[in-house]
Tab-separated table of C-alpha atoms in Angstrom:
chain	number	residue	atom	x	y	z
A	1	MET	CA	-0.716	54.200	-36.465
A	2	ARG	CA	-2.303	57.477	-37.094
A	3	ILE	CA	-2.293	60.056	-34.434
A	4	GLY	CA	-5.974	60.897	-35.527
A	5	ALA	CA	-6.854	56.627	-35.776
A	6	VAL	CA	-9.743	55.793	-33.527
A	7	ILE	CA	-9.172	53.138	-30.972
A	8	SER	CA	-11.024	50.593	-29.955
A	9	GLY	CA	-12.607	51.223	-25.756
A	10	GLN	CA	-11.396	55.054	-26.273
A	11	GLN	CA	-13.904	57.756	-26.242
A	12	SER	CA	-14.155	60.925	-28.441
A	13	GLU	CA	-12.997	63.300	-26.571
A	14	THR	CA	-9.505	61.383	-25.658
A	15	ILE	CA	-8.641	60.865	-29.010
A	16	HIS	CA	-10.186	64.862	-29.662
A	17	ARG	CA	-7.733	65.158	-26.333
A	18	ALA	CA	-4.447	63.708	-28.565
A	19	ASN	CA	-5.036	65.280	-31.611
A	20	LEU	CA	-5.136	68.997	-30.735
A	21	SER	CA	-2.156	68.383	-28.275
A	22	ALA	CA	-0.289	66.749	-31.152
A	23	ILE	CA	-0.479	69.412	-32.789
A	24	MET	CA	0.620	72.350	-29.994
A	25	ARG	CA	2.933	69.989	-29.529
A	26	THR	CA	4.573	70.384	-33.537
A	27	LEU	CA	3.787	73.914	-32.875
A	28	HIS	CA	5.834	74.454	-29.542
A	29	GLU	CA	8.797	72.226	-30.395
A	30	HIS	CA	9.011	72.993	-33.910
A	31	GLY	CA	7.327	76.263	-34.340
A	32	PRO	CA	5.544	77.919	-37.394
A	33	ARG	CA	4.008	74.888	-39.070
A	34	SER	CA	1.700	75.657	-42.460
A	35	ARG	CA	-1.732	73.542	-41.950
A	36	SER	CA	-0.849	71.318	-45.154
A	37	GLU	CA	2.871	69.877	-42.619
A	38	LEU	CA	0.200	69.576	-39.801
A	39	VAL	CA	-1.706	67.374	-41.919
A	40	SER	CA	1.629	65.178	-42.875
A	41	VAL	CA	2.920	65.584	-39.320
A	42	THR	CA	-0.183	64.703	-37.206
A	43	GLY	CA	-1.788	62.353	-39.979
A	44	LEU	CA	-5.263	64.026	-39.628
A	45	THR	CA	-7.061	64.830	-42.429
A	46	ARG	CA	-7.406	68.532	-43.208
A	47	SER	CA	-10.843	69.166	-41.683
A	48	THR	CA	-9.162	67.808	-38.523
A	49	ILE	CA	-6.301	70.542	-38.684
A	50	ARG	CA	-8.932	72.892	-39.925
A	51	ALA	CA	-11.706	72.377	-37.107
A	52	LEU	CA	-8.755	72.073	-34.513
A	53	VAL	CA	-6.200	74.868	-35.031
A	54	GLY	CA	-9.856	77.147	-35.237
A	55	GLU	CA	-10.129	75.828	-31.482
A	56	LEU	CA	-6.614	77.102	-30.283
A	57	VAL	CA	-7.030	80.198	-31.964
A	58	VAL	CA	-10.197	81.444	-30.688
A	59	GLY	CA	-8.912	80.438	-27.545
A	60	GLY	CA	-6.372	82.901	-27.836
A	61	PHE	CA	-3.559	79.817	-27.936
A	62	ALA	CA	-2.351	80.480	-31.596
A	63	ASN	CA	-2.919	82.340	-34.636
A	64	GLU	CA	-3.317	81.851	-38.267
A	65	ARG	CA	-1.289	84.007	-41.248
A	66	PRO	CA	-1.694	84.089	-44.567
A	67	ALA	CA	1.599	81.908	-46.218
A	68	THR	CA	3.547	83.416	-48.539
A	69	LEU	CA	3.243	82.717	-51.947
A	70	ASP	CA	6.682	80.585	-53.583
A	71	GLY	CA	4.808	80.334	-57.607
A	72	THR	CA	3.962	77.123	-57.457
A	73	PRO	CA	0.100	76.127	-58.212
A	74	GLY	CA	-2.213	75.402	-56.609
A	75	ARG	CA	-3.845	78.297	-52.700
A	76	PRO	CA	-1.265	78.141	-50.287
A	77	SER	CA	-1.885	76.865	-47.303
A	78	PRO	CA	-1.868	79.031	-44.405
A	79	VAL	CA	0.426	78.927	-41.391
A	80	VAL	CA	-0.319	77.946	-37.870
A	81	ALA	CA	1.268	79.851	-34.981
A	82	LEU	CA	1.483	79.645	-30.857
A	83	ASN	CA	0.398	83.133	-29.153
A	84	PRO	CA	3.612	83.145	-27.052
A	85	THR	CA	1.379	85.202	-24.589
A	86	GLY	CA	-1.101	83.671	-25.185
A	87	ALA	CA	-0.273	81.231	-22.455
A	88	VAL	CA	2.701	81.325	-20.176
A	89	VAL	CA	4.436	80.043	-16.888
A	90	ILE	CA	6.610	81.247	-14.490
A	91	ALA	CA	10.461	79.159	-14.013
A	92	LEU	CA	12.998	79.593	-11.234
A	93	GLU	CA	15.939	78.173	-10.668
A	94	ILE	CA	17.582	77.994	-7.684
A	95	ALA	CA	21.793	77.233	-8.475
A	96	VAL	CA	24.718	77.274	-6.491
A	97	ASP	CA	25.457	80.857	-6.144
A	98	SER	CA	22.832	82.790	-7.965
A	99	LEU	CA	18.678	82.765	-8.616
A	100	ALA	CA	16.406	82.862	-11.403
A	101	ALA	CA	13.312	83.910	-12.414
A	102	ALA	CA	11.541	84.379	-16.179
A	103	VAL	CA	8.249	84.206	-17.590
A	104	VAL	CA	7.642	82.009	-20.430
A	105	GLY	CA	4.925	81.702	-22.865
A	106	LEU	CA	4.431	78.750	-26.003
A	107	GLY	CA	7.135	78.644	-28.196
A	108	GLY	CA	9.738	79.287	-25.492
A	109	GLU	CA	9.547	82.573	-26.106
A	110	VAL	CA	11.297	84.366	-22.270
A	111	VAL	CA	9.081	87.837	-22.001
A	112	SER	CA	11.060	88.830	-18.749
A	113	HIS	CA	13.887	87.675	-16.722
A	114	ILE	CA	15.595	88.266	-13.660
A	115	ARG	CA	19.228	87.156	-11.846
A	116	GLU	CA	20.004	87.474	-8.641
A	117	ALA	CA	23.740	86.272	-6.601
A	118	LEU	CA	22.601	83.630	-3.692
A	119	PRO	CA	25.152	84.597	-1.023
A	120	ALA	CA	26.447	81.571	0.666
A	121	GLU	CA	25.273	82.437	4.430
A	122	ARG	CA	21.541	82.832	2.738
A	123	THR	CA	21.791	79.594	1.222
A	124	GLY	CA	19.484	77.434	3.698
A	125	LEU	CA	16.003	76.958	2.768
A	126	ASP	CA	13.951	79.675	4.101
A	127	ASP	CA	15.691	82.264	3.240
A	128	VAL	CA	15.651	80.824	-0.551
A	129	VAL	CA	11.901	80.058	-0.350
A	130	ALA	CA	11.777	83.347	0.904
A	131	ALA	CA	13.858	85.175	-2.463
A	132	LEU	CA	12.122	83.235	-5.015
A	133	ALA	CA	8.638	83.849	-4.154
A	134	ALA	CA	9.876	87.851	-3.935
A	135	LEU	CA	11.323	86.896	-7.459
A	136	ALA	CA	8.198	85.581	-8.868
A	137	ALA	CA	6.768	88.407	-7.761
A	138	ARG	CA	8.381	90.901	-9.831
A	139	VAL	CA	9.235	88.704	-12.944
A	140	ALA	CA	4.895	88.447	-12.740
A	141	ARG	CA	4.116	92.022	-13.084
A	142	ALA	CA	5.139	91.590	-17.224
A	143	ILE	CA	2.009	89.042	-17.603
A	144	PRO	CA	0.150	90.718	-19.982
A	145	ALA	CA	-3.529	90.613	-18.339
A	146	GLU	CA	-5.596	88.305	-21.132
A	147	SER	CA	-2.197	86.301	-21.308
A	148	GLN	CA	-3.423	81.991	-19.041
A	149	PHE	CA	-1.199	81.429	-16.249
A	150	ILE	CA	-0.320	78.098	-16.415
A	151	GLY	CA	2.175	77.418	-13.771
A	152	TYR	CA	5.775	77.490	-12.114
A	153	GLY	CA	8.809	74.990	-12.488
A	154	VAL	CA	11.490	75.202	-11.000
A	155	ALA	CA	15.362	73.865	-11.181
A	156	VAL	CA	17.427	72.542	-8.406
A	157	VAL	CA	20.649	71.961	-7.745
A	158	GLY	CA	19.948	68.831	-6.021
A	159	VAL	CA	18.087	65.548	-5.792
A	160	VAL	CA	14.670	66.001	-6.130
A	161	ARG	CA	11.569	64.034	-5.959
A	162	ARG	CA	9.319	65.051	-8.632
A	163	SER	CA	5.954	63.702	-7.195
A	164	ASP	CA	6.029	66.731	-4.795
A	165	GLY	CA	9.305	68.478	-4.723
A	166	MET	CA	11.183	66.359	-1.779
A	167	VAL	CA	14.944	67.725	-2.075
A	168	SER	CA	16.358	64.782	-0.827
A	169	MET	CA	19.664	66.166	-1.037
A	170	ALA	CA	21.255	68.758	-2.168
A	171	PRO	CA	25.328	69.386	-0.788
A	172	ASN	CA	26.218	71.916	-2.350
A	173	LEU	CA	23.299	74.010	-0.588
A	174	GLY	CA	23.999	71.943	2.545
A	175	TRP	CA	19.844	70.538	2.030
A	176	ARG	CA	18.656	67.047	2.363
A	177	ASP	CA	15.034	65.651	2.832
A	178	GLU	CA	14.051	69.321	2.379
A	179	PRO	CA	10.501	70.105	1.449
A	180	LEU	CA	10.573	72.797	-1.193
A	181	GLY	CA	7.907	71.832	-2.824
A	182	VAL	CA	5.737	72.064	-0.062
A	183	ARG	CA	6.762	74.932	0.802
A	184	LEU	CA	7.126	77.219	-2.580
A	185	ALA	CA	3.365	75.794	-2.195
A	186	GLN	CA	2.266	78.035	0.185
A	187	VAL	CA	3.920	81.518	-0.731
A	188	LEU	CA	3.899	81.419	-4.565
A	189	GLU	CA	1.217	83.507	-5.528
A	190	PRO	CA	-1.384	83.058	-7.720
A	191	ARG	CA	-2.006	79.634	-7.060
A	192	ARG	CA	-1.536	77.239	-9.633
A	193	PRO	CA	0.643	73.906	-10.280
A	194	ILE	CA	4.416	73.187	-9.572
A	195	ALA	CA	6.874	71.294	-10.824
A	196	ILE	CA	10.249	70.657	-9.408
A	197	ALA	CA	12.703	68.760	-10.589
A	198	ASN	CA	16.685	68.593	-11.088
A	199	GLU	CA	18.397	71.402	-12.899
A	200	SER	CA	20.810	69.169	-15.491
A	201	ASP	CA	17.875	67.008	-16.644
A	202	LEU	CA	16.360	70.487	-17.349
A	203	ALA	CA	19.100	72.180	-18.452
A	204	ALA	CA	18.998	68.711	-20.960
A	205	LEU	CA	15.525	68.867	-21.699
A	206	ALA	CA	16.161	72.962	-22.679
A	207	GLU	CA	19.025	72.225	-25.043
A	208	LEU	CA	16.856	69.164	-26.957
A	209	ARG	CA	13.896	71.699	-28.044
A	210	ARG	CA	16.144	75.085	-28.158
A	211	GLY	CA	19.722	74.389	-28.128
A	212	ALA	CA	21.987	72.114	-29.169
A	213	GLY	CA	20.490	68.760	-28.955
A	214	ILE	CA	17.650	69.737	-32.118
A	215	GLY	CA	16.918	66.637	-34.131
A	216	TYR	CA	18.432	63.855	-31.419
A	217	ASP	CA	17.093	61.939	-29.351
A	218	ASP	CA	19.193	60.377	-27.656
A	219	VAL	CA	21.446	62.612	-25.904
A	220	ILE	CA	23.775	62.937	-22.705
A	221	LEU	CA	24.030	66.517	-21.267
A	222	ILE	CA	26.615	67.173	-18.086
A	223	TRP	CA	26.427	69.900	-16.162
A	224	GLY	CA	29.817	70.808	-14.479
A	225	SER	CA	30.274	74.193	-11.976
A	226	VAL	CA	30.854	73.277	-8.126
A	227	GLY	CA	29.931	69.794	-8.653
A	228	VAL	CA	28.512	68.230	-11.842
A	229	GLY	CA	25.088	66.920	-12.840
A	230	GLY	CA	24.246	64.766	-15.987
A	231	GLY	CA	20.636	64.596	-17.784
A	232	ILE	CA	19.834	62.162	-20.126
A	233	ILE	CA	17.260	61.854	-22.997
A	234	VAL	CA	16.869	58.292	-24.208
A	235	ASP	CA	14.895	57.910	-27.544
A	236	GLY	CA	13.352	62.055	-26.988
A	237	GLN	CA	12.658	61.045	-23.481
A	238	ALA	CA	14.291	62.103	-20.424
A	239	LEU	CA	15.620	59.366	-18.562
A	240	THR	CA	14.419	60.470	-14.577
A	241	GLY	CA	14.033	57.003	-13.436
A	242	ALA	CA	11.237	55.424	-10.902
A	243	ASP	CA	11.445	59.119	-8.259
A	244	GLY	CA	13.275	61.610	-10.827
A	245	TYR	CA	16.461	60.755	-9.463
A	246	SER	CA	18.518	59.110	-11.539
A	247	GLY	CA	21.207	61.928	-13.422
A	248	GLU	CA	22.909	62.169	-10.131
A	249	VAL	CA	26.339	61.635	-13.123
A	250	GLY	CA	28.461	63.351	-10.522
A	251	HIS	CA	28.117	60.667	-8.039
A	252	ILE	CA	29.709	58.000	-9.682
A	253	PRO	CA	32.528	56.415	-8.380
A	254	VAL	CA	35.675	56.546	-9.709
A	255	ASP	CA	38.745	56.400	-8.632
A	256	PRO	CA	38.626	54.483	-4.940
A	257	GLU	CA	41.651	56.145	-3.743
A	258	GLY	CA	39.693	59.326	-4.181
A	259	LEU	CA	38.985	62.534	-2.119
A	260	PRO	CA	35.699	62.849	0.149
A	261	CYS	CA	32.518	64.048	-2.074
A	262	ARG	CA	29.939	66.181	-0.021
A	263	CYS	CA	27.275	63.225	-0.427
A	264	GLY	CA	29.437	61.471	2.045
A	265	SER	CA	30.741	59.174	-0.212
A	266	SER	CA	34.024	59.746	-1.618
A	267	GLY	CA	35.917	59.318	-5.108
A	268	CYS	CA	33.058	60.522	-7.063
A	269	TRP	CA	33.458	61.853	-10.564
A	270	GLU	CA	33.014	65.401	-9.015
A	271	THR	CA	35.771	65.484	-7.503
A	272	VAL	CA	37.907	64.741	-9.586
A	273	VAL	CA	36.112	67.168	-12.615
A	274	GLY	CA	34.513	69.810	-10.620
A	275	SER	CA	35.619	73.346	-9.986
A	276	GLY	CA	36.966	72.268	-6.693
A	277	ALA	CA	39.693	70.233	-8.556
A	278	LEU	CA	40.776	72.636	-11.329
A	279	LEU	CA	41.160	75.036	-8.894
A	280	ARG	CA	43.369	72.840	-7.117
A	281	ARG	CA	45.319	71.615	-9.747
A	282	ALA	CA	46.288	75.187	-11.040
A	283	GLY	CA	47.012	76.314	-7.465
A	284	HIS	CA	44.239	78.200	-6.355
A	285	ARG	CA	42.064	77.678	-3.145
A	286	THR	CA	39.602	75.471	-3.862
A	287	ASP	CA	37.343	77.076	-1.734
A	288	ALA	CA	38.131	81.083	-3.513
A	289	GLY	CA	34.948	80.672	-5.534
A	290	GLU	CA	33.931	81.424	-8.702
A	291	GLY	CA	36.199	84.306	-9.850
A	292	SER	CA	38.888	82.480	-9.456
A	293	VAL	CA	37.568	79.710	-11.743
A	294	ASP	CA	37.448	82.492	-14.455
A	295	GLU	CA	41.048	83.552	-13.471
A	296	VAL	CA	42.404	80.107	-14.158
A	297	HIS	CA	40.255	80.194	-17.492
A	298	ARG	CA	42.141	83.491	-17.974
A	299	ASP	CA	45.864	82.038	-17.531
A	300	ALA	CA	44.937	79.579	-19.841
A	301	GLU	CA	43.708	81.573	-22.352
A	302	ARG	CA	47.165	83.083	-21.912
A	303	GLY	CA	49.197	79.901	-22.599
A	304	ASP	CA	49.896	79.912	-19.002
A	305	PRO	CA	51.496	75.644	-18.434
A	306	ARG	CA	49.831	74.972	-15.051
A	307	ALA	CA	46.573	76.511	-16.309
A	308	LEU	CA	46.647	74.027	-19.408
A	309	ALA	CA	47.579	71.157	-17.737
A	310	ALA	CA	45.047	71.939	-14.942
A	311	PHE	CA	42.543	71.396	-17.851
A	312	ALA	CA	44.496	68.990	-19.428
A	313	GLU	CA	43.994	66.607	-16.013
A	314	THR	CA	40.097	67.515	-15.970
A	315	GLY	CA	39.988	66.427	-19.424
A	316	ARG	CA	41.169	63.427	-18.519
A	317	TRP	CA	38.686	62.800	-16.127
A	318	LEU	CA	35.728	63.438	-17.861
A	319	GLY	CA	36.828	61.291	-20.045
A	320	ILE	CA	36.974	58.255	-17.721
A	321	GLY	CA	33.877	59.169	-16.329
A	322	LEU	CA	32.046	59.783	-20.136
A	323	ALA	CA	33.412	56.587	-21.380
A	324	GLY	CA	31.931	54.543	-19.259
A	325	LEU	CA	28.225	56.609	-19.839
A	326	ILE	CA	28.772	55.965	-23.218
A	327	ASN	CA	29.396	52.383	-23.740
A	328	VAL	CA	26.224	51.497	-21.585
A	329	LEU	CA	23.728	54.005	-22.913
A	330	ASP	CA	24.791	54.489	-26.543
A	331	PRO	CA	24.095	57.993	-27.439
A	332	ARG	CA	24.819	60.087	-30.417
A	333	LEU	CA	25.401	63.612	-28.836
A	334	VAL	CA	27.292	64.545	-25.290
A	335	LEU	CA	26.715	67.804	-24.128
A	336	LEU	CA	29.039	69.702	-22.169
A	337	GLY	CA	27.210	72.693	-19.763
A	338	GLY	CA	27.629	74.909	-17.090
A	339	ARG	CA	31.367	75.827	-16.765
A	340	LEU	CA	32.315	72.690	-19.053
A	341	ALA	CA	30.828	74.874	-22.181
A	342	SER	CA	33.139	77.414	-22.063
A	343	SER	CA	36.130	74.459	-20.817
A	344	PHE	CA	35.633	72.539	-23.921
A	345	PRO	CA	38.471	74.234	-25.205
A	346	PHE	CA	40.919	73.637	-23.232
A	347	VAL	CA	39.635	69.935	-22.193
A	348	GLN	CA	38.643	68.284	-25.584
A	349	SER	CA	42.197	66.872	-26.653
A	350	SER	CA	42.293	64.600	-22.917
A	351	LEU	CA	38.986	64.451	-23.443
A	352	GLU	CA	38.211	62.811	-26.992
A	353	ALA	CA	41.819	60.975	-26.406
A	354	GLU	CA	40.092	59.257	-23.315
A	355	LEU	CA	37.566	58.713	-25.273
A	356	ASP	CA	39.257	57.410	-28.195
A	357	ARG	CA	41.269	54.484	-25.245
A	358	ARG	CA	37.922	53.423	-23.757
A	359	VAL	CA	35.259	53.539	-25.925
A	360	GLN	CA	33.495	50.833	-27.143
A	361	ARG	CA	34.922	51.664	-31.372
A	362	ALA	CA	31.379	50.539	-33.023
A	363	ILE	CA	30.049	53.671	-30.444
A	364	ARG	CA	32.959	55.449	-30.409
A	365	HIS	CA	32.593	57.113	-34.505
A	366	LEU	CA	29.060	57.342	-33.620
A	367	VAL	CA	28.618	59.920	-30.809
A	368	ARG	CA	29.675	63.554	-31.261
A	369	VAL	CA	30.730	65.431	-27.935
A	370	THR	CA	30.305	69.027	-27.827
A	371	PRO	CA	29.333	72.272	-25.416
A	372	ALA	CA	25.853	73.152	-24.953
A	373	THR	CA	24.932	76.256	-26.460
A	374	LEU	CA	21.753	78.120	-24.106
A	375	GLY	CA	24.490	79.391	-21.420
A	376	GLN	CA	23.453	80.058	-17.609
A	377	ASP	CA	20.009	79.624	-17.966
A	378	ALA	CA	19.875	76.259	-19.644
A	379	PRO	CA	17.554	75.245	-16.597
A	380	LEU	CA	15.918	77.977	-15.975
A	381	LEU	CA	14.810	77.678	-19.618
A	382	GLY	CA	14.164	73.909	-18.795
A	383	ALA	CA	11.856	74.527	-15.690
A	384	ALA	CA	9.291	76.377	-18.263
A	385	GLU	CA	9.154	73.684	-20.551
A	386	LEU	CA	8.590	71.205	-17.297
A	387	ALA	CA	6.124	73.610	-16.789
A	388	LEU	CA	4.849	74.500	-19.812
A	389	GLU	CA	4.053	70.696	-20.684
A	390	SER	CA	0.516	70.406	-18.318
A	391	LEU	CA	-0.883	72.531	-20.921
A	392	ILE	CA	0.722	70.952	-23.895
A	393	ASP	CA	-0.602	67.303	-22.923
A	394	ASP	CA	-4.275	68.346	-21.834
A	395	PRO	CA	-4.919	71.407	-24.238
A	396	VAL	CA	-8.657	70.655	-23.789
A	397	ALA	CA	-8.789	71.446	-19.925
A	398	TRP	CA	-6.803	74.590	-20.286
A	399	LEU	CA	-9.398	75.269	-23.337
A	400	ARG	CA	-11.898	75.764	-20.767
A	401	ASP	CA	-10.032	77.499	-18.389
A	402	ARG	CA	-9.032	80.105	-21.108
A	403	ALA	CA	-12.553	81.077	-21.503
A	404	ALA	CA	-13.577	81.732	-18.515
A	405	THR	CA	-10.762	84.332	-18.075
A	406	LEU	CA	-11.428	85.714	-20.813
A	407	GLU	CA	-15.199	86.449	-19.658
A	408	ALA	CA	-13.994	87.174	-16.787
A	409	ILE	CA	-11.497	90.375	-18.032
A	410	SER	CA	-14.443	91.629	-21.055
A	411	ALA	CA	-17.026	91.627	-17.909
């Protein structure tokens, strides 16, 4: 069905909202497009595209420029692009050992960015909320006066209920049943909507729109650091589960005789592929921190046999866990993010060998495993994408708010 088709029972305002949303989403996810390309992508008429683009331009969310002449007959269609600072969000991230904040505009453009270390003794909810509020206030100074501030997106290394931001479990922070959403709503200024989700889910969203997942609809991202998380994209949509708890692949039981996990179980996947397991195999203390993981990487680059063997065993267990996920979900792309991205050259051989042994043959030749490309900030960028959804889903409401903001500035 064409996006612009009239559906029985729908009001014209509903159709208007859906059509405007389709244009914004196309420009946000795929970059500038000519009016002619928007006609082709959305199925709307030229006159409808012209009118809707005009609304976005007047509202400050988009601009138009003449197309470059290419020698073909006829007048070229104007090119439409979103105005990156027409609307912005503040993205926040709570990782195991760091906190981050960024101002991000339409099209995923980063306006301002800060990342700071999170000391182990400062991981309690009170300390983290206070530190995040301070970081948000600092990056907010970079928001242009004419920008429309949409809200906050928050990535957290834990199991999160999306409806209210309750973190039911974040073992690597020592959290259980912590009301992160409620607490942030009490301290963040200005008051705007706050969307909170698991860091791996948001890293997968960022890679799908801005990174190695562009062009794919079925993607699994495995995010590795101290623990292991996963983000799953099925048919272009995030697989979040009933309450947003899905994707906790690090707690798939893979070793019946395995070590205790911080989640309270034992033999979980992250106990054999997390950084602690790598350090243990390489002969390092498991509580020595990320610096020791870097040291194991340097040893492997120098050809140290013990370091290489440690990575090979990690790759084997990665393959065991991934084989089950691939057989169930039939993805076309598996991305390794976080620490696993930099480890890929050392784990690839044993990982691929395990997949060859365990993945159904019909699926195996179709799936590709590769490092993610957005680096450490992928969850932060995904948090920005999550926060921008309220604008992209309902541009009409924000255009009205935008008009009121511009009127106040000019008064």
